[in-house]
Amino acid sequence: MTGGPNLPLCVSLGGGGHARILIDALRGSGAATPYAVLERDRTRWGGDLLGVPIAGGDDLLAGLPGTGVSCFVVGVGGVGANSARRRLFALGRSHGLAPLTVRHPSAICSTWAEIGPGCALCPAAVVNAGAVVGANVIVNTGAIVEHDCVIGDHVHVATGARLAGAVRIGEGAHIGAGATVRQQIVIGEGAVVGAGAVVVDDVPAWTVVVGVPARALRSARAAGRPVR
């Protein structure tokens, strides 16, 4: 597959449902040309994802710079635990590829917001003025990041989640679908906020909280199953 004029070639590390959104956004925004998908599941090799070839596994990374591929996206969404996304982000960088920030054409992002490398701003996502978003962050479909929020690296703000003004989210945390976080709340590193939760108090690092109002459920480190 070849790219359009002056467009970089991009590889997706992982071929899950999130990769579909990224491929769609890349085509809609014209930020890059999707070149290939790398996927662990061997049964999918030789197939395609929205017309993009599923070329094989991560072992192909070493040869990609020679094909003209210069950048990557992490095509794994992560539900509750973001360790796989963190690993793939580091893997892409270790092979000399640049993490590409992807913004769907329908996403709204203030020119006064700071967006780190390798982020995904999905359809209808909103990032308002003064927000600082770290590397490899997903602001998923319809999620809202209000003014002056600070979001650490490798965070997933899931579909329809809402962060009020000046919320701080620690590295690797997960904010579940439809959750609401009150203004000026601090969510610690690796914490998980369950789907639909309403957070009115700070959440310690590596803690799972659920409910309305949100209450601690268990340690995120020891959680056997993610909270969706």
C-alpha positions as a Python dict, from the first residue, in 0.01 Angstrom:
ca = {
    (1, 'M'): (0, 0, 0),
    (2, 'T'): (131, 346, -86),
    (3, 'G'): (58, 677, 77),
    (4, 'G'): (-85, 993, -67),
    (5, 'P'): (132, 1291, -157),
    (6, 'N'): (363, 1383, 132),
    (7, 'L'): (168, 1168, 380),
    (8, 'P'): (373, 952, 617),
    (9, 'L'): (311, 578, 626),
    (10, 'C'): (178, 451, 958),
    (11, 'V'): (157, 105, 1116),
    (12, 'S'): (-99, 4, 1378),
    (13, 'L'): (43, -201, 1665),
    (14, 'G'): (-256, -418, 1746),
    (15, 'G'): (-569, -483, 1545),
    (16, 'G'): (-854, -459, 1792),
    (17, 'G'): (-1171, -254, 1767),
    (18, 'H'): (-978, 58, 1867),
    (19, 'A'): (-759, 13, 1559),
    (20, 'R'): (-1071, 45, 1342),
    (21, 'I'): (-1140, 388, 1491),
    (22, 'L'): (-780, 497, 1436),
    (23, 'I'): (-776, 381, 1073),
    (24, 'D'): (-1104, 563, 1009),
    (25, 'A'): (-968, 878, 1176),
    (26, 'L'): (-641, 865, 983),
    (27, 'R'): (-827, 848, 654),
    (28, 'G'): (-1070, 1121, 754),
    (29, 'S'): (-805, 1358, 885),
    (30, 'G'): (-538, 1292, 623),
    (31, 'A'): (-272, 1281, 894),
    (32, 'A'): (-108, 965, 756),
    (33, 'T'): (-170, 666, 534),
    (34, 'P'): (-244, 339, 719),
    (35, 'Y'): (17, 96, 584),
    (36, 'A'): (-23, -224, 785),
    (37, 'V'): (-157, -375, 1105),
    (38, 'L'): (60, -594, 1329),
    (39, 'E'): (-138, -844, 1534),
    (40, 'R'): (-49, -1127, 1776),
    (41, 'D'): (-336, -1350, 1660),
    (42, 'R'): (-182, -1562, 1385),
    (43, 'T'): (-523, -1666, 1255),
    (44, 'R'): (-576, -1309, 1135),
    (45, 'W'): (-247, -1281, 946),
    (46, 'G'): (-303, -1232, 575),
    (47, 'G'): (-643, -1073, 632),
    (48, 'D'): (-722, -705, 654),
    (49, 'L'): (-879, -446, 882),
    (50, 'L'): (-1089, -191, 695),
    (51, 'G'): (-878, -266, 390),
    (52, 'V'): (-543, -234, 570),
    (53, 'P'): (-335, -556, 549),
    (54, 'I'): (-277, -752, 871),
    (55, 'A'): (84, -823, 784),
    (56, 'G'): (194, -1039, 1078),
    (57, 'G'): (335, -1001, 1428),
    (58, 'D'): (558, -759, 1612),
    (59, 'D'): (871, -926, 1471),
    (60, 'L'): (808, -732, 1147),
    (61, 'L'): (875, -402, 1321),
    (62, 'A'): (1249, -411, 1264),
    (63, 'G'): (1205, -409, 887),
    (64, 'L'): (939, -140, 862),
    (65, 'P'): (1163, 170, 851),
    (66, 'G'): (1313, 28, 532),
    (67, 'T'): (969, 22, 369),
    (68, 'G'): (913, 393, 432),
    (69, 'V'): (699, 353, 744),
    (70, 'S'): (790, 634, 983),
    (71, 'C'): (520, 636, 1250),
    (72, 'F'): (287, 414, 1453),
    (73, 'V'): (-37, 413, 1646),
    (74, 'V'): (-133, 180, 1930),
    (75, 'G'): (-438, -10, 1806),
    (76, 'V'): (-529, -161, 2144),
    (77, 'G'): (-785, 21, 2357),
    (78, 'G'): (-748, -139, 2698),
    (79, 'V'): (-1032, -189, 2944),
    (80, 'G'): (-930, -136, 3304),
    (81, 'A'): (-561, -210, 3253),
    (82, 'N'): (-341, -7, 3019),
    (83, 'S'): (-22, -215, 3046),
    (84, 'A'): (-55, -358, 2692),
    (85, 'R'): (-82, -10, 2544),
    (86, 'R'): (218, 107, 2745),
    (87, 'R'): (423, -190, 2619),
    (88, 'L'): (331, -136, 2254),
    (89, 'F'): (405, 236, 2279),
    (90, 'A'): (755, 161, 2409),
    (91, 'L'): (801, -110, 2145),
    (92, 'G'): (720, 121, 1856),
    (93, 'R'): (959, 386, 1983),
    (94, 'S'): (1236, 133, 2037),
    (95, 'H'): (1227, 58, 1663),
    (96, 'G'): (1277, 420, 1566),
    (97, 'L'): (913, 493, 1476),
    (98, 'A'): (741, 813, 1586),
    (99, 'P'): (415, 791, 1786),
    (100, 'L'): (143, 960, 1583),
    (101, 'T'): (-134, 1162, 1746),
    (102, 'V'): (-465, 1087, 1574),
    (103, 'R'): (-757, 1330, 1583),
    (104, 'H'): (-1088, 1228, 1431),
    (105, 'P'): (-1237, 1509, 1218),
    (106, 'S'): (-1535, 1536, 1455),
    (107, 'A'): (-1322, 1574, 1769),
    (108, 'I'): (-1299, 1922, 1922),
    (109, 'C'): (-964, 2027, 2063),
    (110, 'S'): (-881, 2378, 2180),
    (111, 'T'): (-574, 2542, 2034),
    (112, 'W'): (-491, 2623, 2397),
    (113, 'A'): (-474, 2258, 2498),
    (114, 'E'): (-149, 2058, 2500),
    (115, 'I'): (-167, 1710, 2345),
    (116, 'G'): (119, 1464, 2389),
    (117, 'P'): (261, 1224, 2129),
    (118, 'G'): (67, 914, 2032),
    (119, 'C'): (-272, 1032, 2162),
    (120, 'A'): (-607, 936, 2013),
    (121, 'L'): (-889, 1191, 2009),
    (122, 'C'): (-1184, 980, 1897),
    (123, 'P'): (-1514, 1085, 1733),
    (124, 'A'): (-1693, 1371, 1914),
    (125, 'A'): (-1429, 1386, 2189),
    (126, 'V'): (-1379, 1729, 2348),
    (127, 'V'): (-1057, 1867, 2497),
    (128, 'N'): (-1095, 2222, 2623),
    (129, 'A'): (-861, 2515, 2680),
    (130, 'G'): (-580, 2473, 2930),
    (131, 'A'): (-596, 2093, 2936),
    (132, 'V'): (-264, 1907, 2930),
    (133, 'V'): (-283, 1554, 2791),
    (134, 'G'): (20, 1324, 2820),
    (135, 'A'): (159, 1066, 2578),
    (136, 'N'): (-37, 765, 2448),
    (137, 'V'): (-368, 882, 2597),
    (138, 'I'): (-708, 782, 2456),
    (139, 'V'): (-989, 1035, 2481),
    (140, 'N'): (-1255, 801, 2352),
    (141, 'T'): (-1578, 862, 2163),
    (142, 'G'): (-1784, 1142, 2317),
    (143, 'A'): (-1555, 1185, 2619),
    (144, 'I'): (-1506, 1534, 2764),
    (145, 'V'): (-1184, 1670, 2911),
    (146, 'E'): (-1264, 2010, 3055),
    (147, 'H'): (-1044, 2316, 3101),
    (148, 'D'): (-719, 2286, 3298),
    (149, 'C'): (-732, 1908, 3339),
    (150, 'V'): (-394, 1735, 3355),
    (151, 'I'): (-385, 1378, 3225),
    (152, 'G'): (-78, 1156, 3269),
    (153, 'D'): (75, 923, 3011),
    (154, 'H'): (-105, 602, 2900),
    (155, 'V'): (-444, 702, 3045),
    (156, 'H'): (-772, 587, 2886),
    (157, 'V'): (-1069, 821, 2923),
    (158, 'A'): (-1336, 582, 2797),
    (159, 'T'): (-1646, 641, 2589),
    (160, 'G'): (-1870, 917, 2722),
    (161, 'A'): (-1665, 983, 3036),
    (162, 'R'): (-1665, 1340, 3166),
    (163, 'L'): (-1382, 1513, 3349),
    (164, 'A'): (-1486, 1846, 3501),
    (165, 'G'): (-1244, 2137, 3527),
    (166, 'A'): (-894, 2098, 3675),
    (167, 'V'): (-914, 1721, 3730),
    (168, 'R'): (-575, 1549, 3755),
    (169, 'I'): (-535, 1190, 3632),
    (170, 'G'): (-223, 987, 3718),
    (171, 'E'): (-24, 781, 3470),
    (172, 'G'): (-187, 461, 3345),
    (173, 'A'): (-526, 525, 3508),
    (174, 'H'): (-853, 420, 3346),
    (175, 'I'): (-1173, 625, 3357),
    (176, 'G'): (-1462, 394, 3264),
    (177, 'A'): (-1737, 452, 3011),
    (178, 'G'): (-1986, 715, 3118),
    (179, 'A'): (-1806, 798, 3443),
    (180, 'T'): (-1814, 1153, 3582),
    (181, 'V'): (-1529, 1308, 3780),
    (182, 'R'): (-1605, 1625, 3978),
    (183, 'Q'): (-1387, 1934, 3936),
    (184, 'Q'): (-1042, 1943, 4101),
    (185, 'I'): (-1045, 1572, 4187),
    (186, 'V'): (-715, 1381, 4178),
    (187, 'I'): (-713, 1026, 4040),
    (188, 'G'): (-393, 842, 4132),
    (189, 'E'): (-156, 645, 3911),
    (190, 'G'): (-296, 313, 3788),
    (191, 'A'): (-639, 373, 3943),
    (192, 'V'): (-955, 243, 3778),
    (193, 'V'): (-1286, 429, 3782),
    (194, 'G'): (-1570, 193, 3695),
    (195, 'A'): (-1824, 260, 3422),
    (196, 'G'): (-2093, 507, 3524),
    (197, 'A'): (-1924, 596, 3854),
    (198, 'V'): (-1951, 948, 3995),
    (199, 'V'): (-1626, 1049, 4162),
    (200, 'V'): (-1658, 1318, 4429),
    (201, 'D'): (-1345, 1239, 4634),
    (202, 'D'): (-982, 1184, 4541),
    (203, 'V'): (-891, 827, 4436),
    (204, 'P'): (-562, 683, 4567),
    (205, 'A'): (-315, 523, 4327),
    (206, 'W'): (-389, 162, 4223),
    (207, 'T'): (-742, 166, 4360),
    (208, 'V'): (-1062, 51, 4184),
    (209, 'V'): (-1369, 264, 4259),
    (210, 'V'): (-1729, 204, 4149),
    (211, 'G'): (-2076, 337, 4216),
    (212, 'V'): (-2260, 662, 4280),
    (213, 'P'): (-2092, 817, 4465),
    (214, 'A'): (-1779, 616, 4387),
    (215, 'R'): (-1637, 395, 4663),
    (216, 'A'): (-1325, 180, 4677),
    (217, 'L'): (-1378, -179, 4565),
    (218, 'R'): (-1031, -335, 4562),
    (219, 'S'): (-670, -286, 4461),
    (220, 'A'): (-617, -230, 4087),
    (221, 'R'): (-288, -422, 4113),
    (222, 'A'): (-465, -734, 4236),
    (223, 'A'): (-774, -707, 4019),
    (224, 'G'): (-828, -1028, 3830),
    (225, 'R'): (-1087, -884, 3592),
    (226, 'P'): (-1116, -528, 3465),
    (227, 'V'): (-1404, -304, 3565),
    (228, 'R'): (-1584, -202, 3247),
}
